[in-house]
Structures are given as C-alpha cells and as structure tokens.
mmCIF file of C-alpha atoms in Angstrom:
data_model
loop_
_atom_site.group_PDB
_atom_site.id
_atom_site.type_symbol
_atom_site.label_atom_id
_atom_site.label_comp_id
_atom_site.label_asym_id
_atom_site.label_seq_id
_atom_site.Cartn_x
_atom_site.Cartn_y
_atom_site.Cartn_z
ATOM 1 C CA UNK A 1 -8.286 1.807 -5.702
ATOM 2 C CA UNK A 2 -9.439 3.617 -2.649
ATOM 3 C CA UNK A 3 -8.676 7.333 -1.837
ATOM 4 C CA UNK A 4 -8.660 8.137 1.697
ATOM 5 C CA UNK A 5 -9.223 11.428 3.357
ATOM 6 C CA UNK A 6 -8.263 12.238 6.812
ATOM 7 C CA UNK A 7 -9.540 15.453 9.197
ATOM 8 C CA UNK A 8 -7.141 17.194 10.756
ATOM 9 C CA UNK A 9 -3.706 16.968 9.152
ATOM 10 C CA UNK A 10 -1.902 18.090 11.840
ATOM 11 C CA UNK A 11 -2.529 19.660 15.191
ATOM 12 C CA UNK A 12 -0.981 20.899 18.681
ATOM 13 C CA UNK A 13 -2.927 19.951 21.278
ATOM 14 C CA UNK A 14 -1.864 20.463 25.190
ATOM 15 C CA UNK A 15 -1.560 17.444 27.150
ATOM 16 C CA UNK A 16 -4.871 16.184 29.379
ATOM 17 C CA UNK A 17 -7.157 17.010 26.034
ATOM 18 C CA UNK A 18 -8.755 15.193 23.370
ATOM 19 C CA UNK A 19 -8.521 14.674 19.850
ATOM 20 C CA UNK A 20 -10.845 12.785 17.151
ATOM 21 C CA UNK A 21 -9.356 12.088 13.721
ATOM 22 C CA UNK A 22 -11.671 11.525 11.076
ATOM 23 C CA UNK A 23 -11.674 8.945 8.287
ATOM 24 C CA UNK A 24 -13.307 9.478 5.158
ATOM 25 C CA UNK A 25 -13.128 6.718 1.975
ATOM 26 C CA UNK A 26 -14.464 7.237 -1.248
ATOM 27 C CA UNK A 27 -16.116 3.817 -1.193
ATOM 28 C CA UNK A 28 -17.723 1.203 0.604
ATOM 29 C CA UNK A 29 -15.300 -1.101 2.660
ATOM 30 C CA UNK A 30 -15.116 -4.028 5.199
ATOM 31 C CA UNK A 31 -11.531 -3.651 6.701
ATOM 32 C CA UNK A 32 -10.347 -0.628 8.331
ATOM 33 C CA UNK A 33 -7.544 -0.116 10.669
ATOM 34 C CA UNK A 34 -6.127 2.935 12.492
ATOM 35 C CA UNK A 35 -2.315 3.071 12.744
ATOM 36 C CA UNK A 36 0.377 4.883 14.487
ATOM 37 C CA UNK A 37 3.643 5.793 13.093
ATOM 38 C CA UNK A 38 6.269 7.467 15.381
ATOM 39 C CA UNK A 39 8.986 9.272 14.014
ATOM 40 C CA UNK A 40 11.305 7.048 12.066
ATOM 41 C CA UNK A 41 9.741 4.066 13.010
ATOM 42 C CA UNK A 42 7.319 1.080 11.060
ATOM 43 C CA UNK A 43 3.853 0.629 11.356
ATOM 44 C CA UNK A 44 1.991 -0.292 14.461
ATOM 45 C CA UNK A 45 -1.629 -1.399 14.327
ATOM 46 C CA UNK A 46 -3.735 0.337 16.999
ATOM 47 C CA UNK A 47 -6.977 -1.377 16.074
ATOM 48 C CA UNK A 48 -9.353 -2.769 13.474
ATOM 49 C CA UNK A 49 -12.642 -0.954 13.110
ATOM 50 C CA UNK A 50 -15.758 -2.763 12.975
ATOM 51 C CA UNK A 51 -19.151 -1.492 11.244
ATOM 52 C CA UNK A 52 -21.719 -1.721 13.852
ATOM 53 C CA UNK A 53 -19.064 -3.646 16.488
ATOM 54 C CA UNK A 54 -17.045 -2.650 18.934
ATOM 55 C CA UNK A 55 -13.219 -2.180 17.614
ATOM 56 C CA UNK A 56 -10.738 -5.018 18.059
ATOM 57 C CA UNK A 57 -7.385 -3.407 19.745
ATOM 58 C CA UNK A 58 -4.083 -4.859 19.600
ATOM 59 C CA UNK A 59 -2.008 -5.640 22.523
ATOM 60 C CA UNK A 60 -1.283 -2.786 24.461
ATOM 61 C CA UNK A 61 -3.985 -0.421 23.076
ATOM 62 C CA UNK A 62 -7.290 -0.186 25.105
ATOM 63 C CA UNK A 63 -10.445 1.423 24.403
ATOM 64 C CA UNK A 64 -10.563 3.781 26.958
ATOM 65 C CA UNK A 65 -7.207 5.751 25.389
ATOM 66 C CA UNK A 66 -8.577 5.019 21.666
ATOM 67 C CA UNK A 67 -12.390 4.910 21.148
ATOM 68 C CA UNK A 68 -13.330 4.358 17.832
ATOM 69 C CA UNK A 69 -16.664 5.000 15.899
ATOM 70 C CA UNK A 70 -17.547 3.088 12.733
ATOM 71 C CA UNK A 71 -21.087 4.257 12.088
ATOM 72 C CA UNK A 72 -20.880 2.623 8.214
ATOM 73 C CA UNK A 73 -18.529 1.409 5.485
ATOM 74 C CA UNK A 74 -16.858 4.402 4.174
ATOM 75 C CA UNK A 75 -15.983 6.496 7.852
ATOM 76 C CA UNK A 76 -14.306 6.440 11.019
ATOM 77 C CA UNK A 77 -13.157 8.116 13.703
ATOM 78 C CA UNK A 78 -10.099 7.566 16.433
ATOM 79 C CA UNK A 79 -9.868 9.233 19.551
ATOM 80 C CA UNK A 80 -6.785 10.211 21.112
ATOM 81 C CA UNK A 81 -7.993 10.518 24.581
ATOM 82 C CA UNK A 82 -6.556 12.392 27.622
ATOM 83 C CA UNK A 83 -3.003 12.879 25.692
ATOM 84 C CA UNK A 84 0.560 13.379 27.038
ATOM 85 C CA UNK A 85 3.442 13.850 25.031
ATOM 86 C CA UNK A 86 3.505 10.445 24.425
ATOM 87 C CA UNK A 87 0.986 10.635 22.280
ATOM 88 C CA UNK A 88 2.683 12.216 19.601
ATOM 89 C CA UNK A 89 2.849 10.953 16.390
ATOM 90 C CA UNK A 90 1.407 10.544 13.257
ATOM 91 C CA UNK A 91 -1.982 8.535 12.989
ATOM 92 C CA UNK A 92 -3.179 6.661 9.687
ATOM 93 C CA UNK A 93 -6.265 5.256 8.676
ATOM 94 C CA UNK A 94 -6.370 2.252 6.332
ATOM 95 C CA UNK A 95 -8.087 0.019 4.367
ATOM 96 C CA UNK A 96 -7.978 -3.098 2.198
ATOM 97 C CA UNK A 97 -10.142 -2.636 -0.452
ATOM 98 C CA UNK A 98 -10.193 -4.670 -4.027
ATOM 99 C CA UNK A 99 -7.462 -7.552 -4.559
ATOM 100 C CA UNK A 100 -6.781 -7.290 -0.915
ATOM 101 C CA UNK A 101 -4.714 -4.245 -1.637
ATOM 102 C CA UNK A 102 -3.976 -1.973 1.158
ATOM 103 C CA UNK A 103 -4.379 1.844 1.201
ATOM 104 C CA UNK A 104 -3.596 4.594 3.838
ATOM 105 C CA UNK A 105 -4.721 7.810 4.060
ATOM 106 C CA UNK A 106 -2.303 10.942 4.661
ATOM 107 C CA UNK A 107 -2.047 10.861 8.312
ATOM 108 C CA UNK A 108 -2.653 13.295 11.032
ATOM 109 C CA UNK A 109 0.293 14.255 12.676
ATOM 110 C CA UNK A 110 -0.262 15.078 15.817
ATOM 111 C CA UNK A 111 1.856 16.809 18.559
ATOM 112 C CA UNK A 112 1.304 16.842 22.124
ATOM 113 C CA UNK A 113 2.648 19.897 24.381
ATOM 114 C CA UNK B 1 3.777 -13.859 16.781
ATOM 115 C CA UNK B 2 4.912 -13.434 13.724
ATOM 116 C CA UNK B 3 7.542 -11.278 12.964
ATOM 117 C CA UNK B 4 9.147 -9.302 10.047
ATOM 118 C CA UNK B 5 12.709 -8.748 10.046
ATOM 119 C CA UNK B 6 13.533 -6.295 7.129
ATOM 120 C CA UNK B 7 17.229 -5.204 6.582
ATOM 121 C CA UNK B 8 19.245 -2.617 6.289
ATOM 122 C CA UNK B 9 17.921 0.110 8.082
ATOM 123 C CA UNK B 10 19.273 2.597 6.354
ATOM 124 C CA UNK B 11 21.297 2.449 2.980
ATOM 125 C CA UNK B 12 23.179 5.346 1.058
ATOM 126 C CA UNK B 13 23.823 4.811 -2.443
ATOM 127 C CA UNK B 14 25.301 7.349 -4.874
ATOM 128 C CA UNK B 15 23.059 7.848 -7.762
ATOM 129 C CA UNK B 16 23.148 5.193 -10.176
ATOM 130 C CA UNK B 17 23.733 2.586 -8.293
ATOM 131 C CA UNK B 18 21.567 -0.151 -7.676
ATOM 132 C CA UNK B 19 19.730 -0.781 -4.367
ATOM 133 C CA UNK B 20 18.307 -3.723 -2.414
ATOM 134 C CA UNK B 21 16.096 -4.668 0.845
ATOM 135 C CA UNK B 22 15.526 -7.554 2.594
ATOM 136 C CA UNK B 23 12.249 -8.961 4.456
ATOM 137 C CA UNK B 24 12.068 -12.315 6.315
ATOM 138 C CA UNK B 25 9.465 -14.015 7.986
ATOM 139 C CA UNK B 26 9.118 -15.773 11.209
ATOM 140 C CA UNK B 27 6.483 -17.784 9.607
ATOM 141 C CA UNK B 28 5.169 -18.732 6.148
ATOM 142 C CA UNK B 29 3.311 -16.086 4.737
ATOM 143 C CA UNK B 30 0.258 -15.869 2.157
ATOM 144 C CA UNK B 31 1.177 -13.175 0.395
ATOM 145 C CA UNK B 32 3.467 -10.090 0.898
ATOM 146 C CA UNK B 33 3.138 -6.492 -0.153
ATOM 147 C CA UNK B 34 5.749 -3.675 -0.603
ATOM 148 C CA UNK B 35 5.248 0.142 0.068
ATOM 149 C CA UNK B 36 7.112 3.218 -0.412
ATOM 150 C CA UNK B 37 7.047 5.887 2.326
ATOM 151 C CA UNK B 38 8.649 9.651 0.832
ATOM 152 C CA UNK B 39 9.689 11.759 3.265
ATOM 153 C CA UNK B 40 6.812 13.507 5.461
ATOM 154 C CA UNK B 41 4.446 11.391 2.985
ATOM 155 C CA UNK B 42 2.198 7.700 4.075
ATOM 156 C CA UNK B 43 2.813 4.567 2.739
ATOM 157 C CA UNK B 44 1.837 4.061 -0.996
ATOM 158 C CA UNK B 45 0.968 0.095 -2.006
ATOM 159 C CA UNK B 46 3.676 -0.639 -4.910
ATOM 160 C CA UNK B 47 3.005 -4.276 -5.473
ATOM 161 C CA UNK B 48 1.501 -7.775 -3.999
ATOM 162 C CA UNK B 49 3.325 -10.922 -4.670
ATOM 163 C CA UNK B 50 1.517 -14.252 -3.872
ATOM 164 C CA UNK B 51 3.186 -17.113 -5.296
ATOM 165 C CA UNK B 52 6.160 -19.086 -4.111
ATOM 166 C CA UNK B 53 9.391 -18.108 -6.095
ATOM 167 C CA UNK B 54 7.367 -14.886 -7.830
ATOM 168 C CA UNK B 55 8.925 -12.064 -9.549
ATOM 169 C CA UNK B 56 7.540 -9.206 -10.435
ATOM 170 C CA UNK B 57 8.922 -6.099 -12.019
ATOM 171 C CA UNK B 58 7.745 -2.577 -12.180
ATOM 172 C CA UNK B 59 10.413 -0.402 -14.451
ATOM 173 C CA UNK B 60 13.621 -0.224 -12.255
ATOM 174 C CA UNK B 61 12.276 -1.966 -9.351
ATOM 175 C CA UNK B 62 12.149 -6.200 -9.053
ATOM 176 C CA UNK B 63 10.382 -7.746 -6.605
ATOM 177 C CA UNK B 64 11.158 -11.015 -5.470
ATOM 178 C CA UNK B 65 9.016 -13.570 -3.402
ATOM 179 C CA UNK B 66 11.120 -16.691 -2.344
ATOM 180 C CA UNK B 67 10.143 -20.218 -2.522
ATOM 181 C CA UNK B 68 9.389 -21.090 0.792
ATOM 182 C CA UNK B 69 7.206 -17.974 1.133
ATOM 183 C CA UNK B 70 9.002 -16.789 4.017
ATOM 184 C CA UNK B 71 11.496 -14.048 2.713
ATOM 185 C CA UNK B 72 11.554 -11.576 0.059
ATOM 186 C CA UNK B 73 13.427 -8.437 -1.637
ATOM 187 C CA UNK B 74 12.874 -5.495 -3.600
ATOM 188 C CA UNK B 75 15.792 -4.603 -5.869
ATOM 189 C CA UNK B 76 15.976 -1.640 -7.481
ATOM 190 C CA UNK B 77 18.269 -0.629 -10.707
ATOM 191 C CA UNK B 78 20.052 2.178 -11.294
ATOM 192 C CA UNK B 79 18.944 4.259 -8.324
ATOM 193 C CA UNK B 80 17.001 7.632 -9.300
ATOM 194 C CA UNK B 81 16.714 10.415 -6.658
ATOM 195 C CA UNK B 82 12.984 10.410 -6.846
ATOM 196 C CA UNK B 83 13.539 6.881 -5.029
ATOM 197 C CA UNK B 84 14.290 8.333 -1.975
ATOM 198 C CA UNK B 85 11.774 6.981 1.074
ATOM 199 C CA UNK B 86 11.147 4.173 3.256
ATOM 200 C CA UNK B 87 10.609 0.950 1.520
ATOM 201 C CA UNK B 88 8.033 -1.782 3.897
ATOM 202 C CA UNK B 89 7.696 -5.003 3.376
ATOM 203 C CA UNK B 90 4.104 -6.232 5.239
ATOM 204 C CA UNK B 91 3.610 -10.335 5.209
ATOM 205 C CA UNK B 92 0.312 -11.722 6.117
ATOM 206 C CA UNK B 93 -0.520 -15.039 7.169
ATOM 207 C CA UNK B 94 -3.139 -17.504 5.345
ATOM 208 C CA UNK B 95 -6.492 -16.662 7.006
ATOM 209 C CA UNK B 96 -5.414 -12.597 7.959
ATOM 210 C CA UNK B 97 -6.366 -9.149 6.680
ATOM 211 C CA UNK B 98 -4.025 -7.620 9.010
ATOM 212 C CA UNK B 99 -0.179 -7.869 7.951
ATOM 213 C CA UNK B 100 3.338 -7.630 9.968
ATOM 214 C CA UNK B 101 5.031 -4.680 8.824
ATOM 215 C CA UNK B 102 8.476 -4.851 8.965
ATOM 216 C CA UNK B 103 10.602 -1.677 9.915
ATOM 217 C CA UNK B 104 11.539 -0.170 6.874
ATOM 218 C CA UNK B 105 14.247 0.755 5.115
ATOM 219 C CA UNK B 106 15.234 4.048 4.524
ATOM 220 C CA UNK B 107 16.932 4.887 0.749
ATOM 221 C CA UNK B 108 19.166 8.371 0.811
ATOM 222 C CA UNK B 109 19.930 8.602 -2.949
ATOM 223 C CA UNK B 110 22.993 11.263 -3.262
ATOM 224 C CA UNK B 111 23.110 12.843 -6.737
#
C-alpha cells in the first residue's frame, strides 16, 4: 500500500491569492494525479504529474491556474493560483502504486472568501 | 470519451437491509475498481476486479464484474450503519492509468 500525506488540510484563503498543496508518499511512485472534489460531487482529474516533465492537464484545466511541481517520485505540489470562490473545494492527491491499486491522500479542503 | 454512469444517486435503506449500486460503461473496460467515501473522509480502494463475469466478495459486500466488461455492481448484505458513504465505481480502459469515475452513490443507513 501507499500512505499519502497532504499539507494543509484545510484553509480560508481570500480570493486573488495563492495556495500550494503539498503531496507527500511514503514511497517511490510513477503515477500521480491531483484531483478535485466539489461538494457532493465524483471525482474530477485536474492533472497527472510527471517526474522531471511538465504536468499533463485535462480538458479544461490549464497550467497557468494549476502549476504543478514534481521534483521526484514520492512529492508534489498543486497550485491553486489567483482563486475566486470558485475555487473551493476539496483537492486530492493520488497515486497508483503496486497491483495498479489506487490511493488518495486526505484532501485539502479549501475555501475561498 | 468514455463515460461512467453509476446509479442511484442516493439510496436509504433501513438497517438490515441489503443494498446495491450500479456502474456502466460507455466502453469496454480493463479492469474496474470500487471505493468507499465516509462522510468528510477521501476515497478508500475496496477492491479491483479484472476478469469478465468476476465476483469477488469481501464479508457483506459482493462485487460483481459482468461479462462483457462493461458494467458492474457492488451488493452489499444486511446493511450495517458503519456502511454509510459514497460508494465509486472507476473503469479504466486497456492501455490507461487514469480511470472514469463515476458519480457515486451515496448509502444513508437508518438504524
């Protein structure tokens, strides 16, 4: 298995600002993803992080709103970047890690004032 | 693009009673997975099925994966209240680390 940590939890932030959400796994791993889950809603993927690569983003997420760093194989970081209220919602990191299994961290929730 | 459909939305059972959800696939998948979401909680991998017409169980809860590898359901017996969440079904096609979630379905267990 994999156990994922995630930096913050939760935070209020006020709308214009920043945030980067840290991603921390207990072992090495190819495939990471950052996801967003609104309230009551599925899964959507934002993008896959590569290690030493630019990200991949899924349609309708751009780099500019959700830079992501992926210095090595067990961390990474997503940016929530100039954020209206929008924005808010809970962020996961991921990975697929032995047997093609499929863990998440705990989220961040994050709301945007 | 492919797409998940996963019914019901939202199911209330009283306690005791059994419980079921329903993905289908677009397309024919490679393998699906199932999660369970608890309430303010993130999605926790409960099982991987793989083979056409597979069933797997796991105490109370059967999974099924149906022959054509494009639908399958998680059935669960006797409904407990610590099985209150969000059940996901996630399909991924042959070739892809990234699956399809599907929306969920939401179990309110009433003692």
């Amino acid at each position: 298995s994999a156990v994922i940590s995630q930096k913050p939890s939760r935070d209020i932030c006020q709308r214009g600002t920043s945030l980067t959400i840290q991603c921390q796994v207990d072992s090495q791993v190819t495939m990471m993803f950052w996801y967003r889950q609104q309230p009551g809603q599925s899964l959507t993927l934002i993008a896959t992080a590569n290690q030493g690569s630019e990200a991949t983003y899924e349609s309708g997420f751009v780099i500019d709103k959700f830079p992501i760093s992926r210095p090595n194989l067990t961390f990474s970081t997503l940016t929530v970047s100039n954020m209206s209220p929008e924005d808010s919602s809970i962020y996961l990191c991921s990975v697929v890690a032995e047997g093609d299994t499929q863990y998440f961290g705990p989220g961040t929730r994050l709301t945007v004032l | 693009g492919q797409q998940v459909m996963q019914i019901p939305q939202y199911q209330h059972v009283q306690e005791g009673e059994d419980f079921t959800t329903y993905c289908n696939s677009s397309t024919t998948l490679s393998n699906i997975q199932w999660y369970k979401q608890r309430p303010g909680g993130h999605p926790v991998f409960l099982i991987q099925l793989v083979k056409s017409g597979e069933v797997k169980k796991q105490k109370r809860l059967t999974f099924q994966f149906g022959e054509a590898k494009k639908n399958s359901s998680l059935h669960i017996t006797a409904t407990q209240t610590t099985d209150v969440g969000t059940y996901f079904c996630a399909g991924r096609n042959r070739g892809s680390y990234i699956p399809t979630f599907g929306r969920g379905t939401s179990l309110i267990v009433h003692p």
